[in-house]
mmCIF file of C-alpha atoms and ligand atoms in Angstrom:
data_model
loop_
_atom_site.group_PDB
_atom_site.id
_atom_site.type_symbol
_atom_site.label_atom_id
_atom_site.label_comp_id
_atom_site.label_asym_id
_atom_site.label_seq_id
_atom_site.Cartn_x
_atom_site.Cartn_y
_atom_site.Cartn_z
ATOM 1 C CA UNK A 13 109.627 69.888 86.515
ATOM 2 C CA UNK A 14 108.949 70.210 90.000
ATOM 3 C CA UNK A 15 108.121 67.432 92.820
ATOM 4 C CA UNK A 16 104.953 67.286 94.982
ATOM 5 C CA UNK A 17 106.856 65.807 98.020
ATOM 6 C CA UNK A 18 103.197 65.818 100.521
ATOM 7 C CA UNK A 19 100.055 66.411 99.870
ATOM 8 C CA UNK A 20 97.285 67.131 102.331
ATOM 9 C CA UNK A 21 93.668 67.650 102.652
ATOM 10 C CA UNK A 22 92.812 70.755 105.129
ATOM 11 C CA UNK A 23 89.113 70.495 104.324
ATOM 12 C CA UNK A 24 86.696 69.865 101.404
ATOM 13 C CA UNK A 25 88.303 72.156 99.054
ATOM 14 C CA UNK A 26 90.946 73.206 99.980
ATOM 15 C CA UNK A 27 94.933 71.091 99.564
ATOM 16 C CA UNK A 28 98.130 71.640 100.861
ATOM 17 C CA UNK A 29 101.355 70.818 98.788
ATOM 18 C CA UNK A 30 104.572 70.711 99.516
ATOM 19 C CA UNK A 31 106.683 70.822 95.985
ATOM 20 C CA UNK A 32 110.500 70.504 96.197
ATOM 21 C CA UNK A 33 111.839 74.227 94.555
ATOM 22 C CA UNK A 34 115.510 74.840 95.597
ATOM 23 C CA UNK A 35 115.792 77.961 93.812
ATOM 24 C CA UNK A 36 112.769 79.513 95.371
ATOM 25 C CA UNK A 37 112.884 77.924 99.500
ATOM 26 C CA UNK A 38 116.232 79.826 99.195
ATOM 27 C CA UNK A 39 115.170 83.310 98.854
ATOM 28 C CA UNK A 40 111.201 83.437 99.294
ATOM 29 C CA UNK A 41 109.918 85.742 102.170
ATOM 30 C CA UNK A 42 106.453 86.141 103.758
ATOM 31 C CA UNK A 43 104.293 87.641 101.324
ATOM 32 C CA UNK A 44 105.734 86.388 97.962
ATOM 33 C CA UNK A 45 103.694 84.341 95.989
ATOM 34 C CA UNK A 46 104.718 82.010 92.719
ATOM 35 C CA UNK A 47 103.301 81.258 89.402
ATOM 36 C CA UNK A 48 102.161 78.034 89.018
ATOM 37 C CA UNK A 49 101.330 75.561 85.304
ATOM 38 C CA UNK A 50 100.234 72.226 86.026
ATOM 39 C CA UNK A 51 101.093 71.040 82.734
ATOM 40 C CA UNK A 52 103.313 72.351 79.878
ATOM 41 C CA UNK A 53 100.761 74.779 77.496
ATOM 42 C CA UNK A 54 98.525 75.351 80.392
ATOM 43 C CA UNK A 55 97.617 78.465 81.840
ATOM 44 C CA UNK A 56 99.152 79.959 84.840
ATOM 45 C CA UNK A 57 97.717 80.817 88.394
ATOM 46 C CA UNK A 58 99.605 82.586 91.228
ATOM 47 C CA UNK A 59 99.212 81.130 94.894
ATOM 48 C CA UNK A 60 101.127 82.670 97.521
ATOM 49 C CA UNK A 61 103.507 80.980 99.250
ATOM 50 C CA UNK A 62 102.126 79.760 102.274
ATOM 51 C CA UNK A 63 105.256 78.392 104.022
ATOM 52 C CA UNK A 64 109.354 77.333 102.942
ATOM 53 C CA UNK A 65 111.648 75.263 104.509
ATOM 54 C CA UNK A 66 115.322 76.211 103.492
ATOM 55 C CA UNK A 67 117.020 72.916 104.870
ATOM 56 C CA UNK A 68 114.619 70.447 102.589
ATOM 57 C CA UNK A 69 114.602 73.417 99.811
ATOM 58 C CA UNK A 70 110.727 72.799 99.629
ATOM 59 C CA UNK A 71 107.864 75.536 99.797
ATOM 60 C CA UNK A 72 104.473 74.564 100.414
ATOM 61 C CA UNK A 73 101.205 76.046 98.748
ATOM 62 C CA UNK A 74 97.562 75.807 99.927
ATOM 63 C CA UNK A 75 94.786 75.942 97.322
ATOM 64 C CA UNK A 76 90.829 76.298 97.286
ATOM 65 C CA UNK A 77 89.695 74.031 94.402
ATOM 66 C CA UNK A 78 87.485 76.718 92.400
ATOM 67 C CA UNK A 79 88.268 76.177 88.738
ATOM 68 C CA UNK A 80 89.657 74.519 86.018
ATOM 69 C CA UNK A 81 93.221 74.685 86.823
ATOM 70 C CA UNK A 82 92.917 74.021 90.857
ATOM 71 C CA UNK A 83 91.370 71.060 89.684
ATOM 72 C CA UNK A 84 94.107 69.590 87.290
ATOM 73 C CA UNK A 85 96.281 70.812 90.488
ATOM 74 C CA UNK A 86 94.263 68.566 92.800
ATOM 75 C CA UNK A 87 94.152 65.771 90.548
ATOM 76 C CA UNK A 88 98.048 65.295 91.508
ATOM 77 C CA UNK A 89 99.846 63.195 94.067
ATOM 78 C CA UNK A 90 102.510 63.068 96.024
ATOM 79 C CA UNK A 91 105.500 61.899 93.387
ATOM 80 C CA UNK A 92 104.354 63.483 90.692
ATOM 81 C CA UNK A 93 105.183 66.692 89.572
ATOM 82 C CA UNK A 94 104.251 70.105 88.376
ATOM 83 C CA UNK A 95 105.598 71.585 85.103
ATOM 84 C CA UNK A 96 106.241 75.148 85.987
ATOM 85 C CA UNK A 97 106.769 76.554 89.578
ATOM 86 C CA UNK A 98 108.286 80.533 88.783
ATOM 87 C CA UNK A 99 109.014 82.517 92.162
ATOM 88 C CA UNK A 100 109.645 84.139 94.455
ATOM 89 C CA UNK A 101 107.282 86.842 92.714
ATOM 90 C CA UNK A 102 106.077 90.165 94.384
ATOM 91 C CA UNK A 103 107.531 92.127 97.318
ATOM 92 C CA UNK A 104 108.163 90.627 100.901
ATOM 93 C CA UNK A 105 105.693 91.840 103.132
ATOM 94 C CA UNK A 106 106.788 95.098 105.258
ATOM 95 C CA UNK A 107 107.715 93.198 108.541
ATOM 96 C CA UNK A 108 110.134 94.693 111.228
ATOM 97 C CA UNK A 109 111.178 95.324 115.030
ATOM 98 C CA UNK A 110 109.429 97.412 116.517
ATOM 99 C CA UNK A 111 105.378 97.016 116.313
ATOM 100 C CA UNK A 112 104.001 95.356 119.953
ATOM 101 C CA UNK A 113 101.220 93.866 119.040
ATOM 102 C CA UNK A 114 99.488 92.457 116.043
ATOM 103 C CA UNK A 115 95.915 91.220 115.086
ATOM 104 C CA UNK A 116 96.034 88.898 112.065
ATOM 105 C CA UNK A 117 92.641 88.362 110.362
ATOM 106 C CA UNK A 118 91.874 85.255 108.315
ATOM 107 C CA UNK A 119 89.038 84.709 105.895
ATOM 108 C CA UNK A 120 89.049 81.086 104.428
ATOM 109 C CA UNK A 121 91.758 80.109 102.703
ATOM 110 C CA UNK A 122 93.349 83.854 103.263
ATOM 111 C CA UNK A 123 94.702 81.775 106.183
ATOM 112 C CA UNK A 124 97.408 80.833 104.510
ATOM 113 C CA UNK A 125 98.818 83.908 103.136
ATOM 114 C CA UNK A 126 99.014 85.304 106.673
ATOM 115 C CA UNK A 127 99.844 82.411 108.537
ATOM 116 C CA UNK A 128 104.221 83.030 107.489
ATOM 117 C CA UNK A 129 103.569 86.809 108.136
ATOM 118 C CA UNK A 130 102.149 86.719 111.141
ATOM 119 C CA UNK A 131 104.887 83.447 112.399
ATOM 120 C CA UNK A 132 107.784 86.463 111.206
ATOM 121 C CA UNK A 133 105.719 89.169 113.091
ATOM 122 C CA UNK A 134 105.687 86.905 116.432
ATOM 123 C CA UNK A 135 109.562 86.200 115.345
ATOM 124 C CA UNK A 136 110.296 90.444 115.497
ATOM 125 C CA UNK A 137 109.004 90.361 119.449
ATOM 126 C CA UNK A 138 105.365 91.297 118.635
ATOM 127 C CA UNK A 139 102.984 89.922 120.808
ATOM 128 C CA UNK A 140 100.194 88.497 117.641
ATOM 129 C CA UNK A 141 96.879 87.332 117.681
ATOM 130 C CA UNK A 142 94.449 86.147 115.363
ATOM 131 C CA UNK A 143 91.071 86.053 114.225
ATOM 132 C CA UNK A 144 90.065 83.040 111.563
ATOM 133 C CA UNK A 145 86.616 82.804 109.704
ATOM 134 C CA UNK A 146 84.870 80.820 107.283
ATOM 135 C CA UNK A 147 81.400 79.571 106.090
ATOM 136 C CA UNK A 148 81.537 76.649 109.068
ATOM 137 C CA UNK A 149 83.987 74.665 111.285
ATOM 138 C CA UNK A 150 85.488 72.760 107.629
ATOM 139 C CA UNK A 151 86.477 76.347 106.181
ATOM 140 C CA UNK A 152 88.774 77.177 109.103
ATOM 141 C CA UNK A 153 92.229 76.077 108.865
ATOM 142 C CA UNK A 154 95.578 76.037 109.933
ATOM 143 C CA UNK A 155 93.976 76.889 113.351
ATOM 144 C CA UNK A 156 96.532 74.706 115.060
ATOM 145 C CA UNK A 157 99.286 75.793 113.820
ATOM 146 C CA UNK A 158 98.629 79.394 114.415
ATOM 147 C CA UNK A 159 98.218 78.433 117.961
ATOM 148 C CA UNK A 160 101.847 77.531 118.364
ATOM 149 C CA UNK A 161 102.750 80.738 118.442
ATOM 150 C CA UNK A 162 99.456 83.076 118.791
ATOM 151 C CA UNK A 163 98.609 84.674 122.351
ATOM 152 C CA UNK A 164 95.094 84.351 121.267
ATOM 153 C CA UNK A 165 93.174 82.302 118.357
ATOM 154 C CA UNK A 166 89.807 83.582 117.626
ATOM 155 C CA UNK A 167 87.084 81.973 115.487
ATOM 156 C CA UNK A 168 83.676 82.684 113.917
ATOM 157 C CA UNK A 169 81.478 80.804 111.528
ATOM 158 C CA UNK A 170 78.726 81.847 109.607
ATOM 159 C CA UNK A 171 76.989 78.801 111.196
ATOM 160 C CA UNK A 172 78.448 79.098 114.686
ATOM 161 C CA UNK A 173 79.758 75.635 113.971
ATOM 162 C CA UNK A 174 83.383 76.423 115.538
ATOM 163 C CA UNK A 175 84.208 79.346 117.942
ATOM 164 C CA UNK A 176 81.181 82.465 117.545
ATOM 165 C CA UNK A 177 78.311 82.769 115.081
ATOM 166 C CA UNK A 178 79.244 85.779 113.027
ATOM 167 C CA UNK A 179 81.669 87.154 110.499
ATOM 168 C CA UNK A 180 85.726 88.007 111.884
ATOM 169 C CA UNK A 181 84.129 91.902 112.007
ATOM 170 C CA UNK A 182 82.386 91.228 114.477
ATOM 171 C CA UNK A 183 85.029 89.879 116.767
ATOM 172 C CA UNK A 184 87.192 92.555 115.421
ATOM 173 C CA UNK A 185 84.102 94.999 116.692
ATOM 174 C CA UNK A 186 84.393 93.144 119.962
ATOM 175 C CA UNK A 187 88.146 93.377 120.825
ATOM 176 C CA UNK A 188 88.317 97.095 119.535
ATOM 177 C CA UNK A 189 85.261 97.540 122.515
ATOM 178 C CA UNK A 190 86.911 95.625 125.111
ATOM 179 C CA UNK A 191 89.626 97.985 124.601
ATOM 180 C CA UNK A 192 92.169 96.294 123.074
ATOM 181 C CA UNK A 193 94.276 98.157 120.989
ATOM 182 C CA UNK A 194 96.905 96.615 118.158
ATOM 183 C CA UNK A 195 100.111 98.719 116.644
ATOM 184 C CA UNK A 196 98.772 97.106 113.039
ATOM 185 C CA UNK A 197 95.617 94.514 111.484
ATOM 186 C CA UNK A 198 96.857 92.728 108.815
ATOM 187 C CA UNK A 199 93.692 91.260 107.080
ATOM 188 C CA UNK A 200 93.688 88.530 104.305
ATOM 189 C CA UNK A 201 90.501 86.783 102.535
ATOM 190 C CA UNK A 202 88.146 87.530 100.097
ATOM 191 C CA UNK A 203 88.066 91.084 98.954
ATOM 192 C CA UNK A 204 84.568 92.281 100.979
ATOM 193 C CA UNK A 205 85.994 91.191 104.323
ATOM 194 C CA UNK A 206 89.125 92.898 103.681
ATOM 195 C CA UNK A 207 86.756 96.041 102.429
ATOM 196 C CA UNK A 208 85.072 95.364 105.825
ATOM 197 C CA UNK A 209 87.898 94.892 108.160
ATOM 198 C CA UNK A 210 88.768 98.610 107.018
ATOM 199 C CA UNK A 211 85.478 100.522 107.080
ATOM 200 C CA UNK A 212 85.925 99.594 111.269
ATOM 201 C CA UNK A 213 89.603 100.107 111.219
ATOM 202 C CA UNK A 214 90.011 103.287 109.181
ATOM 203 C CA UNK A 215 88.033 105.630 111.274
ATOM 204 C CA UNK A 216 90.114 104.797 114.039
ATOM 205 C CA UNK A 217 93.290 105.167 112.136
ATOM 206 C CA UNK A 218 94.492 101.418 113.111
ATOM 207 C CA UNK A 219 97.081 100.858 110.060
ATOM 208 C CA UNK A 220 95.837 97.826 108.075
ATOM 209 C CA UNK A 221 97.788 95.416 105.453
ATOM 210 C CA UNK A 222 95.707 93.806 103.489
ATOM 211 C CA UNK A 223 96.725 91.449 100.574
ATOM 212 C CA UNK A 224 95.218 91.658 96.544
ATOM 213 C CA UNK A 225 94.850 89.245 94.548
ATOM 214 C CA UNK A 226 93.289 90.502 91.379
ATOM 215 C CA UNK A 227 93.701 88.279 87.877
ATOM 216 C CA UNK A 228 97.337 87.790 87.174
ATOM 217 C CA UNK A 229 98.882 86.460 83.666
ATOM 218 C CA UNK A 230 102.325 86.824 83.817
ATOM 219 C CA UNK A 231 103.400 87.866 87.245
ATOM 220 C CA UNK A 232 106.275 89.837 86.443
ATOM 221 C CA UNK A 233 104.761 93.437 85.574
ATOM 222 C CA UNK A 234 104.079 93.059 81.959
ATOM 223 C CA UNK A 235 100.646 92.842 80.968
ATOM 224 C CA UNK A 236 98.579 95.222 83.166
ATOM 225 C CA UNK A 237 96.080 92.497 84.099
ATOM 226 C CA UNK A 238 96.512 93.046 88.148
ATOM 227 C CA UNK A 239 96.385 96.541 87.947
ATOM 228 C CA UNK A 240 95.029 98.485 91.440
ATOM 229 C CA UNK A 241 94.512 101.435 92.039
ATOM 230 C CA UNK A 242 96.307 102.506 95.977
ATOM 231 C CA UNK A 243 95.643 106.359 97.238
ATOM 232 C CA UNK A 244 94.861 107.357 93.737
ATOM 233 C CA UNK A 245 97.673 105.985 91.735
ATOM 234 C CA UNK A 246 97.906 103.191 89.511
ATOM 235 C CA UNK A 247 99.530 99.965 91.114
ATOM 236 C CA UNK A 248 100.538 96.488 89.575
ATOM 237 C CA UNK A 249 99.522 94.117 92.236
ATOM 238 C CA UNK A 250 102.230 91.295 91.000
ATOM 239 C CA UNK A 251 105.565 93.794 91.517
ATOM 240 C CA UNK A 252 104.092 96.379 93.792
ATOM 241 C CA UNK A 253 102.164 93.772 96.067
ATOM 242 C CA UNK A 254 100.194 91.763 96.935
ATOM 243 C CA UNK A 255 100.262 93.772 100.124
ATOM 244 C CA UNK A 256 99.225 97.165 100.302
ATOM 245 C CA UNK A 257 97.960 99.779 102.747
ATOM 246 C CA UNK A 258 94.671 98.924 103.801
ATOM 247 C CA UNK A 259 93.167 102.362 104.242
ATOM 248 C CA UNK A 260 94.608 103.413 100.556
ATOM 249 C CA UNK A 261 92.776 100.823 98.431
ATOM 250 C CA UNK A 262 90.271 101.638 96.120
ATOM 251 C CA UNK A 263 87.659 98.087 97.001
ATOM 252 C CA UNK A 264 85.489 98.988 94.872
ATOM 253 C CA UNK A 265 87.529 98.703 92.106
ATOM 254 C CA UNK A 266 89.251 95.382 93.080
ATOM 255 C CA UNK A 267 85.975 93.622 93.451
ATOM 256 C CA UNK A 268 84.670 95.253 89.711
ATOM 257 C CA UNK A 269 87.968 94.117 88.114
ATOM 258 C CA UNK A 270 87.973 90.611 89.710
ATOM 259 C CA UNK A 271 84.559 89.430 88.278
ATOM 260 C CA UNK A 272 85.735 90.767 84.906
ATOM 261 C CA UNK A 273 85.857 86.970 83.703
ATOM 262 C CA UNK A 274 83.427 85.191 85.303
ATOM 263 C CA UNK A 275 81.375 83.744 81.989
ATOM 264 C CA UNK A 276 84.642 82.675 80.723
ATOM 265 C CA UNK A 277 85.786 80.864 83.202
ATOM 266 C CA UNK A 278 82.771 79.055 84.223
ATOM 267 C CA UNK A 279 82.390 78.112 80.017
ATOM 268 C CA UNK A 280 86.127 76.778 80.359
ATOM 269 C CA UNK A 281 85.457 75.011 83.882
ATOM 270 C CA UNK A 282 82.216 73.156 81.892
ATOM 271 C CA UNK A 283 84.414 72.256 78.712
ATOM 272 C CA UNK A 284 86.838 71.223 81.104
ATOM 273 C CA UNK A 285 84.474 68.556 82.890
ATOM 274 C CA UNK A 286 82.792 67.541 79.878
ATOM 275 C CA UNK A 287 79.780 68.873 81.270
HETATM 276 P P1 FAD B 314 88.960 79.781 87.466
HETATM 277 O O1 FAD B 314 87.630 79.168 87.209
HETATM 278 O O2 FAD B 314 89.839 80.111 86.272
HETATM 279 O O3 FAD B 314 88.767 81.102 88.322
HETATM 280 C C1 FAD B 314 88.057 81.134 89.555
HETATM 281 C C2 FAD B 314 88.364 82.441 90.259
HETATM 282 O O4 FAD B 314 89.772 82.468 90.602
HETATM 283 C C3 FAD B 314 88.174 83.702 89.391
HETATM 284 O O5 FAD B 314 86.848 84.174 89.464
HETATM 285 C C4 FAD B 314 89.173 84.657 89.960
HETATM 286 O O6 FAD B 314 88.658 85.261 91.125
HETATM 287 C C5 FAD B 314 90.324 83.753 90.363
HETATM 288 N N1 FAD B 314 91.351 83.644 89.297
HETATM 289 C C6 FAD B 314 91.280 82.924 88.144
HETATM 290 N N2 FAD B 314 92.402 83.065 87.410
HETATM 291 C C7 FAD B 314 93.192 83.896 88.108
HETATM 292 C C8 FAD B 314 94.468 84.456 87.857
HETATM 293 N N3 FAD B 314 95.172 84.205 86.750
HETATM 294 N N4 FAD B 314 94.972 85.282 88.792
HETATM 295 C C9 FAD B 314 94.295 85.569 89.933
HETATM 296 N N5 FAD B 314 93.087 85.066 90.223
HETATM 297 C C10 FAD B 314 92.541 84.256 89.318
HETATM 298 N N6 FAD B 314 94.214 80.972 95.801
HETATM 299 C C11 FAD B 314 94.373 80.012 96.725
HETATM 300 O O7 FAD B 314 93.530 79.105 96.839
HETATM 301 N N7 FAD B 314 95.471 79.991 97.561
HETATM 302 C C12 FAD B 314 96.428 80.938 97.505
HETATM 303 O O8 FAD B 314 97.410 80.894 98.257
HETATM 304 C C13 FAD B 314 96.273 81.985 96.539
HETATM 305 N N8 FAD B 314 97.185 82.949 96.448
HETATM 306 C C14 FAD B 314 97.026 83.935 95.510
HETATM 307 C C15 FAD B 314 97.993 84.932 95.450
HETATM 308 C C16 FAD B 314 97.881 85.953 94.547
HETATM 309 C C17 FAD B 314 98.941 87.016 94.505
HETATM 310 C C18 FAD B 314 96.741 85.995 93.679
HETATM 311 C C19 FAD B 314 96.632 87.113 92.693
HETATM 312 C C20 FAD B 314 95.780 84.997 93.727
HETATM 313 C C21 FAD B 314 95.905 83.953 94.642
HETATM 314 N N9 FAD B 314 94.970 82.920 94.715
HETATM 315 C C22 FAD B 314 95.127 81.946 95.675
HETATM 316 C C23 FAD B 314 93.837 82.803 93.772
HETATM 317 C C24 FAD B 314 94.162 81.735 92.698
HETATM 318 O O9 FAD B 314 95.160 82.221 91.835
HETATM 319 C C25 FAD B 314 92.899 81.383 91.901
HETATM 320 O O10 FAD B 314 91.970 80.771 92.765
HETATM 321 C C26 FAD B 314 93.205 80.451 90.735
HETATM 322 O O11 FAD B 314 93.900 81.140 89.719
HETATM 323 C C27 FAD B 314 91.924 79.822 90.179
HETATM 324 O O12 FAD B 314 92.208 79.116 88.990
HETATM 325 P P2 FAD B 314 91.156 78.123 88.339
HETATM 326 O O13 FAD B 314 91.513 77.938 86.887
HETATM 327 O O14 FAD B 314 91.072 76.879 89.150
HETATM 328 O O15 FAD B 314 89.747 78.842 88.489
HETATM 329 FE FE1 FES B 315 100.746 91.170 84.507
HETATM 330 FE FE2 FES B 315 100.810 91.961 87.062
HETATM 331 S S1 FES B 315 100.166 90.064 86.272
HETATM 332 S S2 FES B 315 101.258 93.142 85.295
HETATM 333 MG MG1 MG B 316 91.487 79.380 85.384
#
């Protein structure tokens, strides 16, 4: 069993928890996710880890409430607990010394993924900035926190509710024209902004981490379920990933693969409400 020490609403749908997990705010690193059940006999769902802190041996997790088991999630407190909490799963993202400067790119609740790689990237020396988007001003989050240690926050809603009307591309567009230039994009959100981030960055042959997240069962590299395919070859998103090289992902794919289940889960989400 596992605590939920906070709990805090960032915006309509989306929570942040903050579980207690010795084990895992030990030896988790920027880009790891874990496998989360609510209750014992449930199913599991990976969420990435979206920040640790080794001294109160807690890791925190931010969630969009989409389905059946996000809700169960949501419907807990602070002092109650979760049943499973199995991490830290995948492979640390790819950060080092070296790289001067860093655009971070943020769709929705991909926010959170990149907010601890792009903190360790500013940590290396790199000199980061970011771009956040969502539907309206309510979609954007953690837009404080990435200003304590971004040289430059950036935001567009679809609505032009907060920052400019328009998608993240287009600010990416922007910057690229004003001449900026960055050593590496890492983009993270919903698969056709990542597949859109990279039809701009490839041709210019900016490298560009981008991070899967395709149907996962077990997490460990067993069943196949999250398999990609990166420059041709066959990759298991849970032990090879999440992050991969932008410019070698196969999109197309992903987005095929990720709608696979769509009937099902919307006829569990209705049992599930009684509806
Ligand atoms: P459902 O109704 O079952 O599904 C809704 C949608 O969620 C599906 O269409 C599918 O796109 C996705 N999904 C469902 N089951 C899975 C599964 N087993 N594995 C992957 N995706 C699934 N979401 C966040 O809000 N925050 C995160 O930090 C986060 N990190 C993730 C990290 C990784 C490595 C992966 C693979 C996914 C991550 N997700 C994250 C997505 C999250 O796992 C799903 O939103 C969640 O499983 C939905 O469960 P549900 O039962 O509430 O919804
Ligand atoms: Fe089963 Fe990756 S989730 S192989
Ligand atoms: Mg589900």
């Amino acid at each position: 069993m596992y605590r939920i020490i906070e709990k805090k609403t960032l915006n309509d749908t989306v929570e942040l928890m903050v579980v207690h997990a010795p084990f895992i705010a030990r030896k988790c690193e920027p880009g790891q996710f874990v496998m989360l059940r609510v209750e014992e006999g449930g199913e599991r769902i990976p969420l990435t880890i979206a920040d640790y802190d080794r001294v109160n041996q807690t890791v925190s997790i931010i969630y969009q409430v989409v389905g059946y088991t996000t809700r169960k999630l949501a419907a807990k407190a602070a002092g109650d607990t979760v049943s499973d909490l199995a991490g830290p799963l995948g492979r640390p993202a790819d950060i080092h010394p070296g790289k001067k400067r860093i655009l971070g790119i943020g769709g929705g609740v991909g926010a959170a993924p990149l907010y601890p790689q792009l903190r360790k990237w500013q940590e290396t020396g790199a000199e980061v900035d970011v771009i956040l988007g969502g539907r309206g001003r309510e979609f954007v989050i953690l837009e404080n926190d990435f200003r304590t240690f971004c040289s430059q926050v950036y935001v567009a809603t679809n609505d032009g509710s907060a920052g400019v009307q328009g998608f993240v591309t287009d600010v990416l567009n922007r910057l690229l024209a004003e001449g900026n230039s960055y050593d590496e994009v890492i983009a993270i959100g919903p698969l056709p902004m990542m597949k859109a981030v990279v039809g701009i960055t490839k041709p210019l042959g900016i490298p560009t981490g981008v991070s899967l997240n395709p149907i996962m069962i077990d997490g460990t590299g067993m069943c196949g379920g999250c398999r990609v395919t990166v420059g041709g070859e066959i990759r298991f998103a849970c032990v090879d990933g999440p992050d991969f090289d932008g410019l070698l992902v196969d999109f197309d794919e992903c987005i095929r693969r990720q709608g696979m289940y769509k009937d099902m889960e919307a006829h569990i989400c209705q049992i599930g409400t009684g509806a």
